[in-house]
Amino acid sequence: MANHDGDDDDTEIIDSDPRRPDKTFPEFFDAMLEIPDPRLLAGDLLFILIINFLLQIANEVGDQEFWMNGGFSQAVTMPTTLLPLMVRDSKMSLAWLLSALRNRSYSSSSVSDDQTAVKNALRIWVDYCSLRILLELGESFLFTHSGINIWLLGREAWYTAIVMTFFRLAYGRVN
């Protein structure tokens, strides 16, 4: 606390001291969780879901049983892979959202021009990949005790980089 230098006023003024994290912590979260453009957030989550469906289609078509059962001419049934799809979508959405919040990429200035939109999308993607790897390692180590399919994780990262970069580029051009 610092005293006001005026002689007639002895009120105390609270300075924001960087050594006092209890004073700066709420300000940090307010700035970190600010989403000025909620349509960009909704678009991100929608395109993560689209990436998930693309990955699911690629996984099904790449499976030998799919082709042995008639390929595209087989009867359409309720997929047994719906739960893994939702789990993967949750992990992908959470990782992308946290990465975008960390990079403060939900403002209209993050997609203001083509170069900025691509740079921000790739910056988010790098953090996203780090979080996805940590999530998969944590799940494997703590819960499932099974191996991680690096091929599927790599395909997920590749699809995400392409689709989300093009989405943010297109979003910047439209707005």
Coordinates of N, CA, C and O in Angstrom, one line a residue:
M1 N 0.8 -1.2 0.0 CA 0.0 0.0 0.0 C 0.9 1.2 0.0 O 1.9 1.3 0.7
A2 N 0.4 2.2 -0.7 CA 1.2 3.5 -0.7 C 0.3 4.6 -0.3 O -0.9 4.6 -0.5
N3 N 0.8 5.5 0.4 CA 0.1 6.7 0.8 C 0.0 7.7 -0.2 O 1.0 7.9 -1.0
H4 N -1.1 8.4 -0.3 CA -1.2 9.5 -1.2 C -0.4 10.7 -0.8 O -0.3 11.0 0.4
D5 N 0.3 11.4 -1.6 CA 1.2 12.5 -1.3 C 0.5 13.8 -0.9 O 1.2 14.6 -0.3
G6 N -0.7 13.9 -1.1 CA -1.4 15.2 -0.8 C -1.5 15.3 0.7 O -1.8 14.4 1.5
D7 N -1.4 16.6 1.2 CA -1.4 16.8 2.7 C -2.9 16.8 3.2 O -3.1 16.4 4.4
D8 N -3.8 17.2 2.4 CA -5.2 17.3 2.9 C -6.0 16.0 2.8 O -7.0 15.8 3.4
D9 N -5.4 15.0 2.1 CA -6.1 13.7 1.9 C -5.2 12.6 2.4 O -4.2 12.4 1.8
D10 N -5.6 11.9 3.4 CA -4.8 10.8 3.9 C -5.3 9.4 3.5 O -5.1 8.5 4.2
T11 N -6.1 9.3 2.5 CA -6.7 8.0 2.0 C -5.5 7.2 1.4 O -4.6 7.8 0.8
E12 N -5.6 6.0 1.5 CA -4.6 5.1 1.0 C -5.0 4.6 -0.4 O -6.2 4.3 -0.6
I13 N -4.1 4.5 -1.3 CA -4.3 4.0 -2.6 C -3.6 2.6 -2.7 O -2.5 2.5 -2.3
I14 N -4.4 1.7 -3.2 CA -3.8 0.3 -3.4 C -3.1 0.2 -4.7 O -3.7 0.5 -5.8
D15 N -1.8 -0.1 -4.7 CA -1.1 -0.3 -5.9 C -1.2 -1.8 -6.3 O -1.2 -2.6 -5.4
S16 N -1.1 -2.0 -7.6 CA -1.1 -3.4 -8.0 C 0.4 -3.9 -7.9 O 1.2 -3.4 -8.7
D17 N 0.6 -4.7 -7.0 CA 2.0 -5.2 -6.7 C 2.2 -6.5 -7.4 O 1.5 -7.4 -7.1
P18 N 3.1 -6.6 -8.4 CA 3.3 -7.9 -9.1 C 3.8 -9.0 -8.2 O 3.7 -10.1 -8.6
R19 N 4.2 -8.7 -7.0 CA 4.7 -9.7 -6.1 C 3.5 -10.3 -5.3 O 3.7 -11.2 -4.6
R20 N 2.3 -9.7 -5.5 CA 1.1 -10.2 -4.8 C 0.2 -10.9 -5.8 O -0.6 -10.3 -6.4
P21 N 0.4 -12.2 -6.0 CA -0.4 -12.9 -7.0 C -1.9 -12.9 -6.6 O -2.7 -13.0 -7.5
D22 N -2.2 -12.8 -5.3 CA -3.6 -12.8 -4.9 C -4.4 -11.5 -5.5 O -5.6 -11.5 -5.6
K23 N -3.6 -10.5 -5.8 CA -4.2 -9.3 -6.4 C -4.3 -9.3 -7.9 O -5.1 -8.7 -8.5
T24 N -3.4 -10.0 -8.5 CA -3.4 -10.1 -10.0 C -4.0 -11.3 -10.6 O -4.3 -11.4 -11.8
F25 N -4.3 -12.3 -9.8 CA -4.8 -13.6 -10.3 C -6.2 -13.4 -10.9 O -6.4 -13.9 -12.0
P26 N -7.2 -12.7 -10.3 CA -8.5 -12.5 -10.9 C -8.4 -11.7 -12.2 O -9.1 -12.0 -13.2
E27 N -7.5 -10.8 -12.3 CA -7.3 -10.0 -13.5 C -6.7 -10.9 -14.6 O -7.1 -10.8 -15.8
F28 N -5.9 -11.8 -14.3 CA -5.3 -12.7 -15.2 C -6.4 -13.6 -15.8 O -6.5 -13.8 -17.0
F29 N -7.3 -14.2 -15.0 CA -8.3 -15.0 -15.5 C -9.4 -14.3 -16.3 O -9.9 -14.8 -17.2
D30 N -9.6 -13.0 -15.9 CA -10.6 -12.2 -16.7 C -10.0 -12.0 -18.1 O -10.8 -12.1 -19.1
A31 N -8.7 -11.7 -18.2 CA -8.1 -11.5 -19.5 C -8.0 -12.8 -20.3 O -8.2 -12.8 -21.5
M32 N -7.7 -13.8 -19.6 CA -7.5 -15.1 -20.3 C -8.8 -15.7 -20.8 O -8.8 -16.3 -21.8
L33 N -9.9 -15.5 -20.1 CA -11.2 -16.2 -20.4 C -12.1 -15.2 -21.2 O -13.2 -15.5 -21.5
E34 N -11.5 -14.1 -21.7 CA -12.3 -13.2 -22.5 C -12.5 -13.7 -23.9 O -11.6 -14.1 -24.6
I35 N -13.8 -13.7 -24.3 CA -14.1 -14.2 -25.7 C -14.9 -13.1 -26.4 O -16.1 -13.1 -26.3
P36 N -14.2 -12.2 -27.0 CA -14.9 -11.1 -27.7 C -15.7 -11.5 -28.9 O -16.7 -10.8 -29.2
D37 N -15.4 -12.5 -29.6 CA -16.1 -13.0 -30.8 C -16.6 -14.4 -30.5 O -15.9 -15.4 -30.9
P38 N -17.8 -14.5 -30.0 CA -18.3 -15.9 -29.7 C -18.6 -16.7 -31.0 O -18.7 -17.9 -30.9
R39 N -18.8 -16.0 -32.1 CA -19.1 -16.8 -33.3 C -17.8 -17.5 -33.8 O -17.9 -18.6 -34.3
L40 N -16.7 -17.0 -33.5 CA -15.4 -17.7 -33.8 C -15.3 -18.9 -32.9 O -14.8 -19.9 -33.4
L41 N -15.6 -18.8 -31.6 CA -15.6 -19.9 -30.8 C -16.6 -21.0 -31.2 O -16.2 -22.2 -31.3
A42 N -17.8 -20.6 -31.6 CA -18.8 -21.6 -32.1 C -18.3 -22.2 -33.4 O -18.5 -23.5 -33.6
G43 N -17.7 -21.5 -34.3 CA -17.1 -22.0 -35.5 C -16.0 -23.0 -35.2 O -15.9 -24.1 -35.9
D44 N -15.1 -22.7 -34.3 CA -14.1 -23.6 -33.9 C -14.6 -24.9 -33.4 O -14.2 -26.0 -33.8
L45 N -15.6 -24.9 -32.5 CA -16.2 -26.1 -32.0 C -16.9 -26.9 -33.1 O -16.8 -28.1 -33.1
L46 N -17.6 -26.2 -34.0 CA -18.3 -26.9 -35.1 C -17.3 -27.6 -36.0 O -17.5 -28.7 -36.4
F47 N -16.2 -26.9 -36.3 CA -15.2 -27.5 -37.2 C -14.4 -28.6 -36.6 O -14.0 -29.5 -37.2
I48 N -14.2 -28.6 -35.2 CA -13.6 -29.7 -34.5 C -14.5 -30.9 -34.7 O -14.1 -32.1 -34.9
L49 N -15.9 -30.7 -34.6 CA -16.8 -31.8 -34.8 C -16.7 -32.4 -36.2 O -16.8 -33.6 -36.4
I50 N -16.6 -31.5 -37.2 CA -16.5 -31.9 -38.6 C -15.2 -32.7 -38.7 O -15.2 -33.8 -39.4
I51 N -14.1 -32.3 -38.1 CA -12.9 -33.0 -38.2 C -13.1 -34.4 -37.6 O -12.6 -35.4 -38.2
N52 N -13.8 -34.5 -36.5 CA -14.1 -35.8 -35.9 C -14.8 -36.7 -36.8 O -14.5 -37.9 -36.9
F53 N -15.8 -36.2 -37.5 CA -16.6 -37.1 -38.5 C -15.7 -37.5 -39.6 O -15.8 -38.6 -40.1
L54 N -14.8 -36.6 -40.1 CA -13.9 -36.9 -41.2 C -12.9 -38.0 -40.7 O -12.7 -39.0 -41.5
L55 N -12.5 -37.9 -39.5 CA -11.6 -39.0 -39.0 C -12.3 -40.3 -38.8 O -11.7 -41.3 -39.1
Q56 N -13.6 -40.2 -38.4 CA -14.3 -41.5 -38.3 C -14.6 -42.1 -39.6 O -14.4 -43.4 -39.7
I57 N -14.9 -41.3 -40.6 CA -15.1 -41.9 -42.0 C -13.8 -42.5 -42.5 O -13.7 -43.6 -43.0
A58 N -12.6 -41.8 -42.3 CA -11.3 -42.3 -42.7 C -11.0 -43.6 -41.9 O -10.5 -44.6 -42.6
N59 N -11.3 -43.7 -40.7 CA -11.1 -44.9 -39.9 C -11.9 -46.1 -40.4 O -11.4 -47.2 -40.5
E60 N -13.2 -45.8 -40.7 CA -14.1 -46.9 -41.2 C -13.7 -47.4 -42.6 O -13.6 -48.6 -42.8
V61 N -13.4 -46.5 -43.4 CA -13.0 -46.8 -44.8 C -11.7 -47.5 -44.9 O -11.4 -48.4 -45.7
G62 N -10.8 -47.2 -43.9 CA -9.5 -47.8 -43.9 C -9.4 -49.2 -43.2 O -8.4 -49.8 -43.3
D63 N -10.6 -49.6 -42.7 CA -10.6 -50.9 -42.0 C -10.9 -52.0 -43.1 O -11.8 -51.8 -43.9
Q64 N -10.3 -53.1 -43.0 CA -10.5 -54.2 -43.9 C -11.9 -54.8 -43.8 O -12.4 -55.2 -44.8
E65 N -12.4 -54.8 -42.6 CA -13.8 -55.4 -42.4 C -14.8 -54.6 -43.2 O -15.8 -55.1 -43.6
F66 N -14.6 -53.3 -43.3 CA -15.5 -52.5 -44.0 C -15.7 -53.0 -45.5 O -16.7 -53.1 -46.0
W67 N -14.5 -53.3 -46.1 CA -14.6 -53.7 -47.5 C -15.0 -55.1 -47.6 O -15.6 -55.5 -48.6
M68 N -14.7 -56.0 -46.6 CA -15.1 -57.4 -46.7 C -16.6 -57.5 -46.5 O -17.2 -58.5 -46.9
N69 N -17.3 -56.6 -45.8 CA -18.7 -56.6 -45.6 C -19.5 -55.9 -46.7 O -20.7 -55.7 -46.5
G70 N -18.9 -55.5 -47.7 CA -19.6 -54.9 -48.9 C -19.2 -53.5 -49.1 O -19.8 -52.9 -50.1
G71 N -18.4 -52.9 -48.4 CA -18.0 -51.5 -48.6 C -19.1 -50.6 -48.5 O -19.9 -50.6 -47.5
F72 N -19.3 -49.7 -49.5 CA -20.3 -48.7 -49.4 C -21.7 -49.3 -49.7 O -22.7 -48.6 -49.5
S73 N -21.8 -50.5 -50.2 CA -23.1 -51.1 -50.5 C -23.7 -51.9 -49.3 O -24.8 -52.4 -49.4
Q74 N -23.0 -51.9 -48.2 CA -23.6 -52.6 -47.0 C -24.7 -51.8 -46.3 O -24.8 -50.6 -46.5
A75 N -25.5 -52.5 -45.5 CA -26.6 -51.8 -44.8 C -26.1 -50.8 -43.8 O -25.1 -51.1 -43.1
V76 N -26.8 -49.7 -43.7 CA -26.4 -48.7 -42.7 C -27.0 -49.1 -41.3 O -28.3 -49.3 -41.2
T77 N -26.2 -49.2 -40.3 CA -26.7 -49.5 -39.0 C -26.2 -48.5 -38.0 O -25.4 -47.7 -38.3
M78 N -26.7 -48.6 -36.8 CA -26.2 -47.7 -35.7 C -24.7 -48.0 -35.4 O -24.4 -49.1 -35.1
P79 N -23.9 -47.0 -35.5 CA -22.5 -47.3 -35.3 C -22.1 -47.6 -33.9 O -22.7 -47.1 -33.0
T80 N -21.3 -48.6 -33.7 CA -20.8 -49.0 -32.4 C -19.7 -48.1 -31.9 O -19.2 -48.2 -30.8
T81 N -19.2 -47.2 -32.8 CA -18.1 -46.3 -32.5 C -18.6 -44.9 -32.1 O -17.8 -44.0 -32.1
L82 N -19.8 -44.7 -31.7 CA -20.3 -43.4 -31.3 C -19.7 -42.9 -30.1 O -19.3 -41.7 -30.0
L83 N -19.5 -43.8 -29.1 CA -18.9 -43.3 -27.8 C -17.5 -42.9 -28.0 O -17.1 -41.8 -27.5
P84 N -16.6 -43.7 -28.7 CA -15.3 -43.2 -28.9 C -15.2 -41.9 -29.7 O -14.4 -41.0 -29.5
L85 N -16.2 -41.7 -30.6 CA -16.3 -40.5 -31.4 C -16.5 -39.3 -30.4 O -15.9 -38.2 -30.5
M86 N -17.5 -39.4 -29.5 CA -17.8 -38.4 -28.6 C -16.7 -38.1 -27.6 O -16.4 -36.9 -27.2
V87 N -16.0 -39.1 -27.2 CA -14.8 -38.9 -26.3 C -13.7 -38.2 -27.0 O -13.1 -37.2 -26.4
R88 N -13.4 -38.6 -28.2 CA -12.4 -37.9 -29.0 C -12.8 -36.5 -29.3 O -11.9 -35.6 -29.2
D89 N -14.0 -36.2 -29.6 CA -14.5 -34.9 -29.8 C -14.3 -34.0 -28.6 O -13.9 -32.9 -28.6
S90 N -14.7 -34.6 -27.4 CA -14.5 -33.8 -26.2 C -13.1 -33.4 -25.9 O -12.7 -32.3 -25.6
K91 N -12.2 -34.4 -26.1 CA -10.7 -34.1 -25.9 C -10.2 -33.1 -26.9 O -9.4 -32.2 -26.5
M92 N -10.6 -33.3 -28.1 CA -10.1 -32.3 -29.2 C -10.7 -30.9 -28.9 O -9.9 -29.9 -29.0
S93 N -12.0 -30.8 -28.6 CA -12.6 -29.5 -28.3 C -11.9 -28.8 -27.1 O -11.6 -27.6 -27.2
L94 N -11.7 -29.6 -26.1 CA -11.1 -29.0 -24.9 C -9.7 -28.5 -25.2 O -9.3 -27.4 -24.8
A95 N -8.9 -29.4 -25.9 CA -7.5 -29.0 -26.2 C -7.5 -27.7 -27.1 O -6.7 -26.8 -26.9
W96 N -8.4 -27.7 -28.1 CA -8.4 -26.5 -29.0 C -8.8 -25.3 -28.3 O -8.2 -24.2 -28.4
L97 N -9.9 -25.4 -27.4 CA -10.4 -24.2 -26.7 C -9.3 -23.7 -25.7 O -9.1 -22.5 -25.7
L98 N -8.7 -24.5 -25.0 CA -7.6 -24.1 -24.1 C -6.4 -23.5 -24.8 O -5.9 -22.5 -24.4
S99 N -6.1 -24.0 -25.9 CA -5.0 -23.5 -26.7 C -5.3 -22.1 -27.3 O -4.5 -21.2 -27.3
A100 N -6.6 -22.0 -27.8 CA -7.0 -20.7 -28.3 C -7.1 -19.6 -27.2 O -6.7 -18.5 -27.4
L101 N -7.6 -20.0 -26.0 CA -7.6 -19.1 -24.9 C -6.3 -18.7 -24.5 O -6.0 -17.5 -24.2
R102 N -5.3 -19.6 -24.5 CA -4.0 -19.3 -24.1 C -3.3 -18.3 -25.0 O -2.6 -17.4 -24.7
N103 N -3.6 -18.4 -26.3 CA -3.1 -17.5 -27.3 C -4.0 -16.3 -27.6 O -3.7 -15.5 -28.5
R104 N -5.0 -16.2 -26.8 CA -6.0 -15.0 -26.9 C -6.4 -14.9 -28.4 O -6.3 -13.8 -28.9
S105 N -6.9 -15.9 -28.9 CA -7.3 -15.9 -30.4 C -8.8 -15.9 -30.6 O -9.2 -16.3 -31.7
Y106 N -9.6 -15.4 -29.7 CA -11.0 -15.3 -30.0 C -11.4 -13.8 -30.2 O -12.5 -13.5 -30.0
S107 N -10.5 -13.0 -30.6 CA -10.8 -11.6 -30.9 C -10.8 -11.5 -32.4 O -10.2 -12.3 -33.1
S108 N -11.5 -10.5 -32.9 CA -11.5 -10.3 -34.4 C -10.2 -9.9 -34.9 O -9.9 -10.1 -36.1
S109 N -9.3 -9.4 -34.1 CA -7.9 -9.0 -34.6 C -7.1 -10.3 -34.9 O -6.1 -10.2 -35.6
S110 N -7.5 -11.4 -34.3 CA -6.7 -12.7 -34.5 C -6.9 -13.2 -35.9 O -6.2 -14.1 -36.4
V111 N -8.0 -12.7 -36.6 CA -8.2 -13.2 -38.0 C -8.4 -11.9 -38.9 O -9.1 -12.0 -39.9
S112 N -7.7 -10.9 -38.6 CA -7.9 -9.6 -39.3 C -7.4 -9.6 -40.7 O -8.0 -9.0 -41.6
D113 N -6.3 -10.3 -41.0 CA -5.9 -10.5 -42.4 C -5.4 -11.9 -42.5 O -5.4 -12.7 -41.6
D114 N -5.1 -12.3 -43.8 CA -4.8 -13.7 -44.0 C -3.5 -14.2 -43.3 O -3.5 -15.3 -42.7
Q115 N -2.5 -13.4 -43.3 CA -1.3 -13.8 -42.6 C -1.5 -14.0 -41.1 O -1.0 -14.9 -40.5
T116 N -2.2 -13.0 -40.5 CA -2.4 -13.1 -39.0 C -3.3 -14.3 -38.7 O -3.1 -15.0 -37.7
A117 N -4.3 -14.6 -39.6 CA -5.2 -15.7 -39.3 C -4.4 -17.1 -39.4 O -4.6 -17.9 -38.5
V118 N -3.6 -17.2 -40.4 CA -2.8 -18.4 -40.5 C -1.8 -18.6 -39.4 O -1.7 -19.7 -38.8
K119 N -1.1 -17.5 -39.0 CA -0.1 -17.6 -37.9 C -0.8 -17.9 -36.6 O -0.3 -18.8 -35.9
N120 N -2.0 -17.3 -36.3 CA -2.7 -17.6 -35.1 C -3.2 -19.1 -35.1 O -3.2 -19.8 -34.1
A121 N -3.7 -19.5 -36.2 CA -4.2 -20.9 -36.3 C -3.1 -21.9 -36.1 O -3.3 -22.9 -35.4
L122 N -1.9 -21.6 -36.6 CA -0.8 -22.6 -36.5 C -0.2 -22.5 -35.0 O 0.2 -23.5 -34.5
R123 N -0.3 -21.3 -34.4 CA 0.2 -21.1 -33.1 C -0.8 -21.9 -32.1 O -0.3 -22.6 -31.2
I124 N -2.1 -21.8 -32.4 CA -3.0 -22.6 -31.6 C -2.8 -24.1 -31.8 O -2.8 -24.9 -30.9
W125 N -2.5 -24.5 -33.1 CA -2.4 -25.9 -33.4 C -1.2 -26.5 -32.7 O -1.2 -27.6 -32.2
V126 N -0.1 -25.7 -32.5 CA 1.1 -26.2 -31.8 C 0.7 -26.5 -30.4 O 1.1 -27.6 -29.8
D127 N 0.1 -25.6 -29.7 CA -0.3 -25.8 -28.3 C -1.4 -26.9 -28.2 O -1.4 -27.7 -27.3
Y128 N -2.3 -27.0 -29.2 CA -3.3 -28.1 -29.3 C -2.6 -29.4 -29.3 O -3.0 -30.4 -28.6
C129 N -1.6 -29.6 -30.2 CA -0.9 -30.9 -30.3 C -0.2 -31.3 -29.0 O -0.3 -32.4 -28.6
S130 N 0.4 -30.3 -28.3 CA 1.0 -30.6 -27.1 C 0.0 -31.0 -26.0 O 0.2 -32.0 -25.3
L131 N -1.2 -30.4 -26.0 CA -2.2 -30.8 -25.1 C -2.8 -32.1 -25.4 O -3.1 -32.9 -24.5
R132 N -3.0 -32.4 -26.7 CA -3.5 -33.7 -27.1 C -2.6 -34.8 -26.7 O -3.0 -35.9 -26.2
I133 N -1.3 -34.6 -26.9 CA -0.3 -35.6 -26.5 C -0.3 -35.9 -25.0 O -0.3 -37.0 -24.5
L134 N -0.4 -34.8 -24.3 CA -0.5 -34.9 -22.8 C -1.7 -35.6 -22.3 O -1.7 -36.4 -21.4
L135 N -2.9 -35.3 -23.0 CA -4.1 -35.9 -22.6 C -4.1 -37.4 -22.9 O -4.5 -38.2 -22.1
E136 N -3.5 -37.8 -24.1 CA -3.4 -39.2 -24.4 C -2.5 -39.9 -23.5 O -2.8 -41.1 -23.1
L137 N -1.4 -39.3 -23.2 CA -0.4 -40.0 -22.3 C -1.0 -40.1 -20.9 O -0.9 -41.2 -20.2
G138 N -1.7 -39.1 -20.4 CA -2.4 -39.1 -19.1 C -3.5 -40.2 -19.1 O -3.6 -40.9 -18.1
E139 N -4.3 -40.2 -20.1 CA -5.3 -41.3 -20.1 C -4.7 -42.7 -20.2 O -5.2 -43.6 -19.5
S140 N -3.7 -42.9 -20.9 CA -3.1 -44.2 -21.0 C -2.4 -44.6 -19.7 O -2.5 -45.7 -19.3
F141 N -1.7 -43.6 -19.1 CA -1.0 -43.9 -17.9 C -2.0 -44.1 -16.7 O -1.8 -45.0 -15.9
L142 N -3.0 -43.3 -16.6 CA -3.8 -43.3 -15.4 C -5.0 -44.2 -15.5 O -5.5 -44.7 -14.5
F143 N -5.6 -44.3 -16.7 CA -6.9 -45.0 -16.8 C -6.8 -46.3 -17.6 O -7.2 -47.4 -17.1
T144 N -6.4 -46.3 -18.8 CA -6.6 -47.4 -19.7 C -5.4 -48.4 -19.7 O -5.6 -49.6 -20.0
H145 N -4.2 -47.9 -19.3 CA -3.0 -48.7 -19.3 C -2.8 -49.4 -20.6 O -2.3 -50.6 -20.7
S146 N -3.1 -48.8 -21.7 CA -2.9 -49.3 -23.1 C -2.0 -48.4 -23.9 O -1.8 -47.3 -23.5
G147 N -1.6 -48.9 -25.0 CA -0.7 -48.1 -25.8 C -1.5 -47.0 -26.6 O -2.7 -47.0 -26.7
I148 N -0.8 -46.1 -27.1 CA -1.3 -45.0 -27.8 C -1.1 -45.2 -29.3 O 0.0 -45.6 -29.7
N149 N -2.2 -45.1 -30.1 CA -2.1 -45.3 -31.5 C -1.5 -44.0 -32.2 O -2.3 -43.0 -32.4
I150 N -0.2 -43.9 -32.4 CA 0.4 -42.8 -32.9 C -0.1 -42.4 -34.3 O -0.2 -41.2 -34.7
W151 N -0.4 -43.4 -35.1 CA -0.9 -43.2 -36.4 C -2.2 -42.4 -36.4 O -2.4 -41.4 -37.2
L152 N -3.1 -42.8 -35.6 CA -4.4 -42.0 -35.5 C -4.2 -40.6 -34.9 O -4.9 -39.7 -35.3
L153 N -3.4 -40.5 -33.9 CA -3.1 -39.2 -33.3 C -2.4 -38.3 -34.3 O -2.8 -37.1 -34.4
G154 N -1.5 -38.8 -35.1 CA -0.9 -38.0 -36.2 C -1.9 -37.6 -37.3 O -1.9 -36.5 -37.7
R155 N -2.8 -38.5 -37.6 CA -3.8 -38.2 -38.6 C -4.7 -37.1 -38.1 O -5.1 -36.2 -38.8
E156 N -5.1 -37.2 -36.8 CA -5.9 -36.2 -36.2 C -5.2 -34.8 -36.2 O -5.8 -33.8 -36.5
A157 N -4.0 -34.8 -35.9 CA -3.2 -33.5 -35.9 C -3.1 -32.9 -37.3 O -3.3 -31.7 -37.5
W158 N -2.9 -33.8 -38.3 CA -2.8 -33.4 -39.7 C -4.2 -32.8 -40.2 O -4.2 -31.7 -40.7
Y159 N -5.3 -33.5 -39.9 CA -6.6 -33.0 -40.3 C -6.9 -31.7 -39.6 O -7.5 -30.8 -40.2
T160 N -6.6 -31.6 -38.3 CA -6.9 -30.4 -37.6 C -6.1 -29.2 -38.1 O -6.7 -28.1 -38.2
A161 N -4.8 -29.4 -38.4 CA -4.0 -28.3 -38.9 C -4.6 -27.7 -40.2 O -4.8 -26.5 -40.4
I162 N -5.0 -28.6 -41.1 CA -5.5 -28.2 -42.4 C -6.9 -27.5 -42.3 O -7.1 -26.4 -42.7
V163 N -7.8 -28.2 -41.6 CA -9.2 -27.7 -41.6 C -9.3 -26.5 -40.7 O -10.0 -25.5 -41.2
M164 N -8.7 -26.4 -39.6 CA -8.8 -25.2 -38.7 C -8.1 -24.0 -39.3 O -8.5 -22.9 -39.1
T165 N -7.0 -24.2 -40.0 CA -6.3 -23.1 -40.7 C -7.2 -22.5 -41.8 O -7.4 -21.3 -41.9
F166 N -7.8 -23.4 -42.6 CA -8.7 -22.9 -43.6 C -9.9 -22.3 -43.1 O -10.4 -21.3 -43.6
F167 N -10.5 -22.8 -42.0 CA -11.6 -22.2 -41.3 C -11.3 -20.8 -40.9 O -12.1 -19.8 -41.1
R168 N -10.2 -20.6 -40.1 CA -9.9 -19.3 -39.6 C -9.5 -18.3 -40.7 O -9.8 -17.1 -40.6
L169 N -8.9 -18.8 -41.8 CA -8.6 -18.0 -42.9 C -9.9 -17.5 -43.6 O -10.1 -16.3 -43.9
A170 N -10.9 -18.4 -43.8 CA -12.2 -18.1 -44.4 C -13.0 -17.1 -43.5 O -13.6 -16.2 -43.9
Y171 N -12.9 -17.4 -42.2 CA -13.7 -16.6 -41.2 C -13.1 -15.1 -41.2 O -13.9 -14.2 -41.2
G172 N -11.8 -15.0 -41.3 CA -11.2 -13.7 -41.4 C -11.6 -12.9 -42.7 O -11.8 -11.7 -42.7
R173 N -11.7 -13.7 -43.8 CA -12.1 -13.0 -45.0 C -13.6 -12.6 -45.0 O -13.9 -11.6 -45.6
V174 N -14.4 -13.4 -44.4 CA -15.9 -13.1 -44.4 C -16.2 -11.9 -43.5 O -17.0 -11.0 -43.8
N175 N -15.5 -11.8 -42.3 CA -15.8 -10.8 -41.4 C -14.9 -9.6 -41.6 O -14.0 -9.2 -41.8

